[in-house]
Tab-separated table of C-alpha atoms in Angstrom:
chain	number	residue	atom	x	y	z
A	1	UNK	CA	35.719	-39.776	25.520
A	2	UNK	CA	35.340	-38.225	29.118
A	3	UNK	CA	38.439	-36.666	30.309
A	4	UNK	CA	38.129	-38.577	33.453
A	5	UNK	CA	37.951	-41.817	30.691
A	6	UNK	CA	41.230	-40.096	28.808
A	7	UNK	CA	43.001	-39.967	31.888
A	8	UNK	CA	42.366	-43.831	33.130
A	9	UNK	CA	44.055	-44.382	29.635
A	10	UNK	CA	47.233	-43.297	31.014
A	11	UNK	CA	46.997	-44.589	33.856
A	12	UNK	CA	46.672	-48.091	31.864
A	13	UNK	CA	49.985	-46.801	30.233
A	14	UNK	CA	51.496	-46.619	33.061
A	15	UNK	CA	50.233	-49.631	34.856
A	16	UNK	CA	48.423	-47.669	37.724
A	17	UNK	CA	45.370	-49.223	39.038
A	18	UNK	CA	44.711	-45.807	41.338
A	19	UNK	CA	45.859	-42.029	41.293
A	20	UNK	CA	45.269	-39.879	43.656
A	21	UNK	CA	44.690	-36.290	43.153
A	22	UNK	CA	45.216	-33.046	44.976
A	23	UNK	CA	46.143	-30.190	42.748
A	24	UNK	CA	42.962	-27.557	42.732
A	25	UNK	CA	43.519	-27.126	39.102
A	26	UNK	CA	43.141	-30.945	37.850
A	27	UNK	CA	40.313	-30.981	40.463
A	28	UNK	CA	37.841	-28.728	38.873
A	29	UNK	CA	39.106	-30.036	35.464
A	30	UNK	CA	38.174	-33.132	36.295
A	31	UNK	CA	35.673	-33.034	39.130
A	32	UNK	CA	34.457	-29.227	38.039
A	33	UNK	CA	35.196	-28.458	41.920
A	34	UNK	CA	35.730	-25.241	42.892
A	35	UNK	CA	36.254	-25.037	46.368
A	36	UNK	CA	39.629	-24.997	48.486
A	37	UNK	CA	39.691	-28.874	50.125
A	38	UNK	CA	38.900	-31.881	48.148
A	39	UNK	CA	40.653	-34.968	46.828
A	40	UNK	CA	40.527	-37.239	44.113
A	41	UNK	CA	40.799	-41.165	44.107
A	42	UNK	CA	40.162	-42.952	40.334
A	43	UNK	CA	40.556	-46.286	40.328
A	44	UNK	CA	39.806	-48.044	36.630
A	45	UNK	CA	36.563	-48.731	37.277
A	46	UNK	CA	35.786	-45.965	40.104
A	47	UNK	CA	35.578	-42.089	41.328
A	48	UNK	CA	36.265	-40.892	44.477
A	49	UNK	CA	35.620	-37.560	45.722
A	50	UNK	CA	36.768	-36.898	49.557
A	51	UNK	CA	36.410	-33.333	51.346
A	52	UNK	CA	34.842	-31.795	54.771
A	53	UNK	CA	32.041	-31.174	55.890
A	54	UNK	CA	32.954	-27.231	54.783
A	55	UNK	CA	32.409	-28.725	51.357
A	56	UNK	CA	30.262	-31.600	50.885
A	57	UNK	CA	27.231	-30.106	49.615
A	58	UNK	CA	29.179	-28.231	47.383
A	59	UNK	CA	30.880	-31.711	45.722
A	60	UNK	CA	27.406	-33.157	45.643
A	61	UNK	CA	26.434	-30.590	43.369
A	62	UNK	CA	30.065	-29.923	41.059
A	63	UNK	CA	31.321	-33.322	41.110
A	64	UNK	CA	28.935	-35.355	39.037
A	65	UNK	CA	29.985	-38.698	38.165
A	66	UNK	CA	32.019	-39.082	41.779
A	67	UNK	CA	31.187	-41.036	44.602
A	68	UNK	CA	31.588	-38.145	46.901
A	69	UNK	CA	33.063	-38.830	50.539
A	70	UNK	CA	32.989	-36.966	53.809
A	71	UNK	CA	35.925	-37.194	55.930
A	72	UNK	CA	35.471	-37.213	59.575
A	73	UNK	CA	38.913	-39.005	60.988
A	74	UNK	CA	40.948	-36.890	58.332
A	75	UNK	CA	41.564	-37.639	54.565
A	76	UNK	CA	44.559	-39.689	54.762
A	77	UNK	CA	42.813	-42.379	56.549
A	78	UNK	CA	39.682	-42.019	54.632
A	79	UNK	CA	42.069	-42.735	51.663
A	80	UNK	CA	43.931	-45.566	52.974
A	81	UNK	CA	40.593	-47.370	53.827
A	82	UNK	CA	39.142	-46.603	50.324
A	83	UNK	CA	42.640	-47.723	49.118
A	84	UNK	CA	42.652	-50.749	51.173
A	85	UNK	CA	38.787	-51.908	50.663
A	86	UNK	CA	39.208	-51.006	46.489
A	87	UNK	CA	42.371	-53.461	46.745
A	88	UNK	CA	44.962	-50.728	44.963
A	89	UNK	CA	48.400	-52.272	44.629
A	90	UNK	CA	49.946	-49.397	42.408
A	91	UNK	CA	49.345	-45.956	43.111
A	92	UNK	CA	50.287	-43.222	41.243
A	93	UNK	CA	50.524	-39.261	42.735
A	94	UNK	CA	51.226	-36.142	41.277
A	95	UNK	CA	54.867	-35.605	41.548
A	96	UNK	CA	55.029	-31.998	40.787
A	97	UNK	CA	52.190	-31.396	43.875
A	98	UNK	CA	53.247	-32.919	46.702
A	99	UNK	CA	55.924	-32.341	49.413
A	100	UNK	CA	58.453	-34.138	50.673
A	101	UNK	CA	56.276	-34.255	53.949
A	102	UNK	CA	53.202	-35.254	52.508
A	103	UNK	CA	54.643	-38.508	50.120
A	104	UNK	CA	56.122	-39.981	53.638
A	105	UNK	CA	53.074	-39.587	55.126
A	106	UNK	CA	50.901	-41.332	52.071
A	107	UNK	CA	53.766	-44.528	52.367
A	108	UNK	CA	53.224	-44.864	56.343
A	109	UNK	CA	49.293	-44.711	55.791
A	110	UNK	CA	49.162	-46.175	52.400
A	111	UNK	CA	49.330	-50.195	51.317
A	112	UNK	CA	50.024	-49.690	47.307
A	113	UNK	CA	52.849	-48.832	45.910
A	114	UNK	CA	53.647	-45.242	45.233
A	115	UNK	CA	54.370	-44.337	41.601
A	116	UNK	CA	55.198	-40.722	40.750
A	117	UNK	CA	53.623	-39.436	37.910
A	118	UNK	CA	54.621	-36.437	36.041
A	119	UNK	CA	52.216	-34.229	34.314
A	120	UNK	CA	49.449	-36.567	33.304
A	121	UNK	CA	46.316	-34.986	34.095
A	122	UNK	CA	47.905	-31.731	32.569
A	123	UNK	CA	48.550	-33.900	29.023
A	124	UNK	CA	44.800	-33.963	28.694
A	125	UNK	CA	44.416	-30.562	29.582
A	126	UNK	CA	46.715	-29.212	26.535
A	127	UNK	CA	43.949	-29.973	24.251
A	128	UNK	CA	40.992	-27.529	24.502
A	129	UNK	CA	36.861	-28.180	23.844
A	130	UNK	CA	34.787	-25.972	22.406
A	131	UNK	CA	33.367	-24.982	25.903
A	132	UNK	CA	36.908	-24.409	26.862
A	133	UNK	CA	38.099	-22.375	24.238
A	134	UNK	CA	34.669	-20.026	24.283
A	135	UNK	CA	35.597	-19.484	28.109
A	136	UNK	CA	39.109	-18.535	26.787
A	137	UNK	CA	37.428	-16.280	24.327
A	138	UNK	CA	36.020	-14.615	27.127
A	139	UNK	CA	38.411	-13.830	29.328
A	140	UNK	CA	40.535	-12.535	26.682
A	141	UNK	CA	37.480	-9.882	25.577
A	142	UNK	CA	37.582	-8.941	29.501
A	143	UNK	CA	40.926	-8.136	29.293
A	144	UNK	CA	40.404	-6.384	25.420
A	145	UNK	CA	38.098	-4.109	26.998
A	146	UNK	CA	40.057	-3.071	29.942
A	147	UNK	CA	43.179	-2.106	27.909
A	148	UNK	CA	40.459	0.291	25.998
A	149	UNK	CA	39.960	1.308	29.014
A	150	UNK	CA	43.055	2.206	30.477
A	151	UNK	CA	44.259	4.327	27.473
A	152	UNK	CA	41.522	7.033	28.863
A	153	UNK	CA	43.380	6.666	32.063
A	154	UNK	CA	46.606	6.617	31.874
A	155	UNK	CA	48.599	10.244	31.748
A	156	UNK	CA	51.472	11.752	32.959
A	157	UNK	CA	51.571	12.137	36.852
A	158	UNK	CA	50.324	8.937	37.276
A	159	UNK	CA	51.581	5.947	39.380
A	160	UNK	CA	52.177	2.686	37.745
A	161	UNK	CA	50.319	0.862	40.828
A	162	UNK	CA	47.180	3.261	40.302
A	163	UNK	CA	47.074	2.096	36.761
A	164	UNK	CA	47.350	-1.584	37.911
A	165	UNK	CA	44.369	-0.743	40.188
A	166	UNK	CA	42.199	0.511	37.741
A	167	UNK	CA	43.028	-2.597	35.487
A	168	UNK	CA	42.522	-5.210	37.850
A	169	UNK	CA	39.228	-3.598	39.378
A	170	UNK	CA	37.920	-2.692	35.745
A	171	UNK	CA	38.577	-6.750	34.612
A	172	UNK	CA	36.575	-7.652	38.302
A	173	UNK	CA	33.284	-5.527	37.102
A	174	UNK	CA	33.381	-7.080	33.425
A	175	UNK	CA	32.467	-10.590	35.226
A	176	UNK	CA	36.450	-11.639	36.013
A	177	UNK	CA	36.685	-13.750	38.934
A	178	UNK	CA	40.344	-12.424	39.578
A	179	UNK	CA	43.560	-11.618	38.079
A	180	UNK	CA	45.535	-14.283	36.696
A	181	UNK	CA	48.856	-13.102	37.719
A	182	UNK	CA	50.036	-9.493	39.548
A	183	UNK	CA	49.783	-6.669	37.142
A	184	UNK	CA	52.381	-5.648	35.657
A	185	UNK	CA	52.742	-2.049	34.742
A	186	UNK	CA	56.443	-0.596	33.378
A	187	UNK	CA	57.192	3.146	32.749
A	188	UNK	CA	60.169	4.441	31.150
A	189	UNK	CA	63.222	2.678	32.210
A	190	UNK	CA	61.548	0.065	34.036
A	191	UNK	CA	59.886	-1.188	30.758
A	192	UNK	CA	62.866	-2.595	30.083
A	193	UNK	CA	62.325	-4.979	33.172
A	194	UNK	CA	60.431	-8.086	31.915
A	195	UNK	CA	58.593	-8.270	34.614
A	196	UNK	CA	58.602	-5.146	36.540
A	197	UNK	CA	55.285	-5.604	38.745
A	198	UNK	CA	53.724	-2.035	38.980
A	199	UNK	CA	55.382	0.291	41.551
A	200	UNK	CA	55.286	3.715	43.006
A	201	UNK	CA	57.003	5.191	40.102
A	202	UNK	CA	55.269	8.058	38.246
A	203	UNK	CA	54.384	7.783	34.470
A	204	UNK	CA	56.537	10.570	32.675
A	205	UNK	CA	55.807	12.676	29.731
A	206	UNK	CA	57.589	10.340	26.600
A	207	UNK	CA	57.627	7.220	27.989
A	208	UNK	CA	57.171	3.515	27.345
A	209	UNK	CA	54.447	1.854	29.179
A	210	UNK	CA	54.326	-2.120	29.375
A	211	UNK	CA	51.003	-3.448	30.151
A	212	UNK	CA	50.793	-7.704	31.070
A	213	UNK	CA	47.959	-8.723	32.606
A	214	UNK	CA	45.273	-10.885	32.575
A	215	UNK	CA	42.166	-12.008	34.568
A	216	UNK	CA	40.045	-15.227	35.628
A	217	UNK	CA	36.723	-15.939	33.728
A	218	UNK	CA	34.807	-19.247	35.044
A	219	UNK	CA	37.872	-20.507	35.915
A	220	UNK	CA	40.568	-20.087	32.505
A	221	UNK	CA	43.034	-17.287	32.076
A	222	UNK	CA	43.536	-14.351	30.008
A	223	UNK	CA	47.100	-13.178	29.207
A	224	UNK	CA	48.118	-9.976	27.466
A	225	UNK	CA	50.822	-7.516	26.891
A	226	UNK	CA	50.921	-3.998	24.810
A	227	UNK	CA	53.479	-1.669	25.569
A	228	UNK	CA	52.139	2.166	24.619
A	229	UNK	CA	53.650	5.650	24.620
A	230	UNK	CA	53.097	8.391	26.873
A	231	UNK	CA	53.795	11.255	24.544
A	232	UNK	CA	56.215	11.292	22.368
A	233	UNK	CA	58.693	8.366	22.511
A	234	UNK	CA	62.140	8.496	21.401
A	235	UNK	CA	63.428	7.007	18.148
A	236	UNK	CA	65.493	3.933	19.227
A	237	UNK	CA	61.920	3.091	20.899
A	238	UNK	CA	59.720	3.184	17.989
A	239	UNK	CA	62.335	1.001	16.324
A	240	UNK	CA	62.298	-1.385	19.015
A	241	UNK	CA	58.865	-1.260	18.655
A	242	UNK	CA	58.539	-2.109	15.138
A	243	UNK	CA	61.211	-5.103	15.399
A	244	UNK	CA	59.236	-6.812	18.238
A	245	UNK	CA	55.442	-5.942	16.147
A	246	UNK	CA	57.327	-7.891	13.253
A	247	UNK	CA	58.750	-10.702	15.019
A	248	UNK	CA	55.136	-11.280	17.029
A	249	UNK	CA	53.592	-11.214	13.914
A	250	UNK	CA	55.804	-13.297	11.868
A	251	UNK	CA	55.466	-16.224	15.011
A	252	UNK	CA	51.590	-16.185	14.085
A	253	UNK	CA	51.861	-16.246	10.370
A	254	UNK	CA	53.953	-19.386	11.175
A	255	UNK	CA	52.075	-20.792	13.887
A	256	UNK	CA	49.798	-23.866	13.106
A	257	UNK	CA	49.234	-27.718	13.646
A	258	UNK	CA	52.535	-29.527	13.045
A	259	UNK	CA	55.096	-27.110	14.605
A	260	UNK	CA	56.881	-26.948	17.408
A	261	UNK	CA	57.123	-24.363	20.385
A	262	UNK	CA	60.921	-24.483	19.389
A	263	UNK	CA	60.214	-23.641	15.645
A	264	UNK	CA	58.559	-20.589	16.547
A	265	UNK	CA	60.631	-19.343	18.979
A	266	UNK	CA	63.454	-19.355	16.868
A	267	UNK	CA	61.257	-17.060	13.915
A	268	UNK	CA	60.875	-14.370	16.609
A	269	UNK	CA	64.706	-14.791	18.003
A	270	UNK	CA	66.105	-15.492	14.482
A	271	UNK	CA	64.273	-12.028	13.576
A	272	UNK	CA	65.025	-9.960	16.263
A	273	UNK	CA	68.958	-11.286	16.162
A	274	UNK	CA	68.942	-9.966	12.433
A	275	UNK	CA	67.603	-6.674	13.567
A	276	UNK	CA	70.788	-6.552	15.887
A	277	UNK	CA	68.954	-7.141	19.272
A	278	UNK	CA	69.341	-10.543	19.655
A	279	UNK	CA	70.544	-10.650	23.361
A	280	UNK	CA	68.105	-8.087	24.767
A	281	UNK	CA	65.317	-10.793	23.925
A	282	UNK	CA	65.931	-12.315	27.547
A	283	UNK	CA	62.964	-14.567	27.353
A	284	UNK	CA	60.465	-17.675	25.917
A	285	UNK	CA	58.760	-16.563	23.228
A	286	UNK	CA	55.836	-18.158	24.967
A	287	UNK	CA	53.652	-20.976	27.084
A	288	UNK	CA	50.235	-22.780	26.936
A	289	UNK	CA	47.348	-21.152	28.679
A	290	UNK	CA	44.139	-22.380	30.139
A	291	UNK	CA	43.229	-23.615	33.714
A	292	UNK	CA	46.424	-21.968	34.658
A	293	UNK	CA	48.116	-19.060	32.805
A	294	UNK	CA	51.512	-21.271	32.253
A	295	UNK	CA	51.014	-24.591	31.426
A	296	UNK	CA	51.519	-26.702	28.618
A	297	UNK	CA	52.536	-26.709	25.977
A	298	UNK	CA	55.843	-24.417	25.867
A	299	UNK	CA	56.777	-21.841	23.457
A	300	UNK	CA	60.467	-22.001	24.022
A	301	UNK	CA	64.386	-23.010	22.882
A	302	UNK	CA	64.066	-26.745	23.953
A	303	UNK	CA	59.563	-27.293	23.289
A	304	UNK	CA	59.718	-29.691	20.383
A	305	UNK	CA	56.034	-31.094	21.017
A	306	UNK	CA	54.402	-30.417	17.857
A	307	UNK	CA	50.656	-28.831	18.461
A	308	UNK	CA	47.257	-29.908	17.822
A	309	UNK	CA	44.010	-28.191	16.933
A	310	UNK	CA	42.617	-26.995	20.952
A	311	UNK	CA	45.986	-26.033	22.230
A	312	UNK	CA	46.296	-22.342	23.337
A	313	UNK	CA	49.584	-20.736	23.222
A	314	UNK	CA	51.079	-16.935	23.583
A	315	UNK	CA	53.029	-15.148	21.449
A	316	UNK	CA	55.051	-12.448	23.095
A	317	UNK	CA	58.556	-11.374	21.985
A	318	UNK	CA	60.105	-8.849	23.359
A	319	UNK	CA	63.499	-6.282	23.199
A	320	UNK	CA	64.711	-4.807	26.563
A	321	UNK	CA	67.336	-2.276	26.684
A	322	UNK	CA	68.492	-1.233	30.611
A	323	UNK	CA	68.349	2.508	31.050
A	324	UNK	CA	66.853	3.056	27.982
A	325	UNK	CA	63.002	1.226	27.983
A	326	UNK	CA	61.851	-1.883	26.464
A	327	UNK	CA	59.205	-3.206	24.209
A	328	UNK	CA	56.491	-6.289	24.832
A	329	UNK	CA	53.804	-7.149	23.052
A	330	UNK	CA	51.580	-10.605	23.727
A	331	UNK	CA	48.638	-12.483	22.177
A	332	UNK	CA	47.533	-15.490	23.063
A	333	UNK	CA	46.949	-17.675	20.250
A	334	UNK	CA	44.226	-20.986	19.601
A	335	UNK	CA	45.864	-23.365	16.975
A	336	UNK	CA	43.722	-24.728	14.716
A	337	UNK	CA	42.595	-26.992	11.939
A	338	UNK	CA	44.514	-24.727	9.446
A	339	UNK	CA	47.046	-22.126	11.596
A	340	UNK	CA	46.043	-20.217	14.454
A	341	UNK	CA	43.175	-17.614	16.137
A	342	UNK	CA	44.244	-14.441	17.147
A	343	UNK	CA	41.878	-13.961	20.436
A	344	UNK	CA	43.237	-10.632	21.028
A	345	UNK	CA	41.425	-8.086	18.923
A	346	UNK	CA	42.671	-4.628	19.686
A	347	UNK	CA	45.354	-3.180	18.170
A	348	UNK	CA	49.389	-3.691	18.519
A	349	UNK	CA	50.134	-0.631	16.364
A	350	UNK	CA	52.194	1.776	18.082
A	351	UNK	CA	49.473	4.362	20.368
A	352	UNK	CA	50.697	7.507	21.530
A	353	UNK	CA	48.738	8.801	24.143
């Protein structure tokens, strides 16, 4: 089934006869659009595709399957007449997407009723394809290599935004499109900041670095975290260390088809609570990646959506102690038939650089 056939399923759950969509993500999932401006109208039986001249030829060519529409007196009213003309009573909108602004401005142009809907599109999206999950594949061997990388950069002396720089532009000339999120780099006592986005500060001779980042390959996210030493670290680091290695590894061991994002956040919290650190673990244990590096489904406290083969989540306890340093360490994880890929495929053992 196409996904633009999975998603007029829902809509026949929900008793829409049109949706209109805006966010750029569930665009190129669904239309495989790329550019900036564009809009999509399904009806049950039709595809709609409207954008500007800017992009036309460029919707022509991505958006196969779409009757695709040039604007010329603005999209609203371009939607209201297709609206109008395809005799839409019950509309439904992506509630998460649109302003305040925007939803009076759709009732004042708009005949059908407007029906909120609440992650729909992004439903389908939680299950991978193959295509999908090879593109995932990639991204994460982008960001594989550029960690490899960055261990022959990173010394003492250094600032934590130079080492950002080198990741990010590294990731860019393996075939990334982008970043997926700012790079965060976290020496010494800012590693125990859970997301301390890299700074001025200058990489000392025995500290904790915390590397999270992640890039954009044909149009799906990376996202990963190791935390090494710069020389020698002290010993209430390596143990914090070891706990967090043990309580990542212990979430994939346990991670498979049939559990919950809230049954394996509790193995990592459960674990690291035992090991006496339980309130220094100040976060999810993870998310669902893809289109967007957080999405659906959750690897947290309240997630009790059980996972299918093609869902892609992260795994990424970690112990933060203020003052002292703290400890991350992230893969992101395909379930499958029979437990879970590991895409990630350098090493979490403790480096010391």
């Amino acid at each position: 089934m196409s996904r633009v056939a999975k998603v007029r399923e829902l809509m026949k759950e929900q008793e829409l006869d049109g949706f209109i969509l805006y966010s750029p993500y569930n665009l190129r999932y669904l239309a495989n659009f790329t550019g900036t401006t564009g809009f999509i109208l399904l009806t049950l039986e039709k595809a709609f595709f409207v954008t500007d001249a800017r992009y036309t030829q460029q919707a022509q060519k991505q958006a196969q399957g779409f009757e695709v529409i040039e604007h010329k007196t603005g999209w609203v009213q371009m939607m209201a007449d297709i609206i109008q003309k395809e005799n839409i009573q019950s509309l439904g909108y992506e509630a998460s997407h649109l302003t305040v602004e925007m939803l009076d401005i759709f009732e004042d142009y708009f005949s059908a009723d407007m029906i909120p809907t609440y992650g729909l599109v992004e439903h389908v999206r939680e299950i991978k394809d193959d295509k999908e999950l090879d593109t995932i594949r990639k991204a994460c061997s982008i960001s594989d290599a550029a960690f490899l990388h960055i261990l022959n950069v990173i010394k003492p002396g250094m600032r934590e935004i130079d080492v950002a720089t080198e990741l990010d532009f590294y990731m860019r000339k393996q075939g990334a499109t982008g970043v997926s999120f700012d790079t965060i780099v976290a020496s010494g006592v800012r590693s125990s900041m859970p997301h301390g986005v890299a700074s001025d500060k200058l990489i000392e001779q025995g500290d904790f670095v915390t590397l999270d980042f992640g890039c954009y390959y044909e149009g799906y996210a990376s996202d990963m975290t190791r935390t090494i030493a710069v020389g020698e670290p002290s010993d209430i680091l390596k143990e914090i260390y070891d706990i967090t290695l043990q309580a990542q590894l212990k979430v994939i061991e346990a991670a498979g088809p049939g559990k919950t994002g809230k049954e394996l956040d509790l193995i990592a919290r459960d674990y690291i609570a035992s090991r006496g650190y339980g309130d220094k673990f100040v976060h999810s244990t993870g998310h669902g990646l893809g289109l967007e590096v957080h999405e659906a489904p959750n690897v947290n406290r309240l997630a009790d959506q059980k996972f299918v083969p093609g869902n892609v989540i992260t795994d990424e306890p970690g112990i933060y102690l203020p003052g002292i340093g703290g400890v991350r360490i992230e893969d992101d994880l395909i379930i499958t038939e029979t437990g879970c890929e590991v895409i990630q495929k350098v090493t979490k053992e403790l480096i010391i650089l």
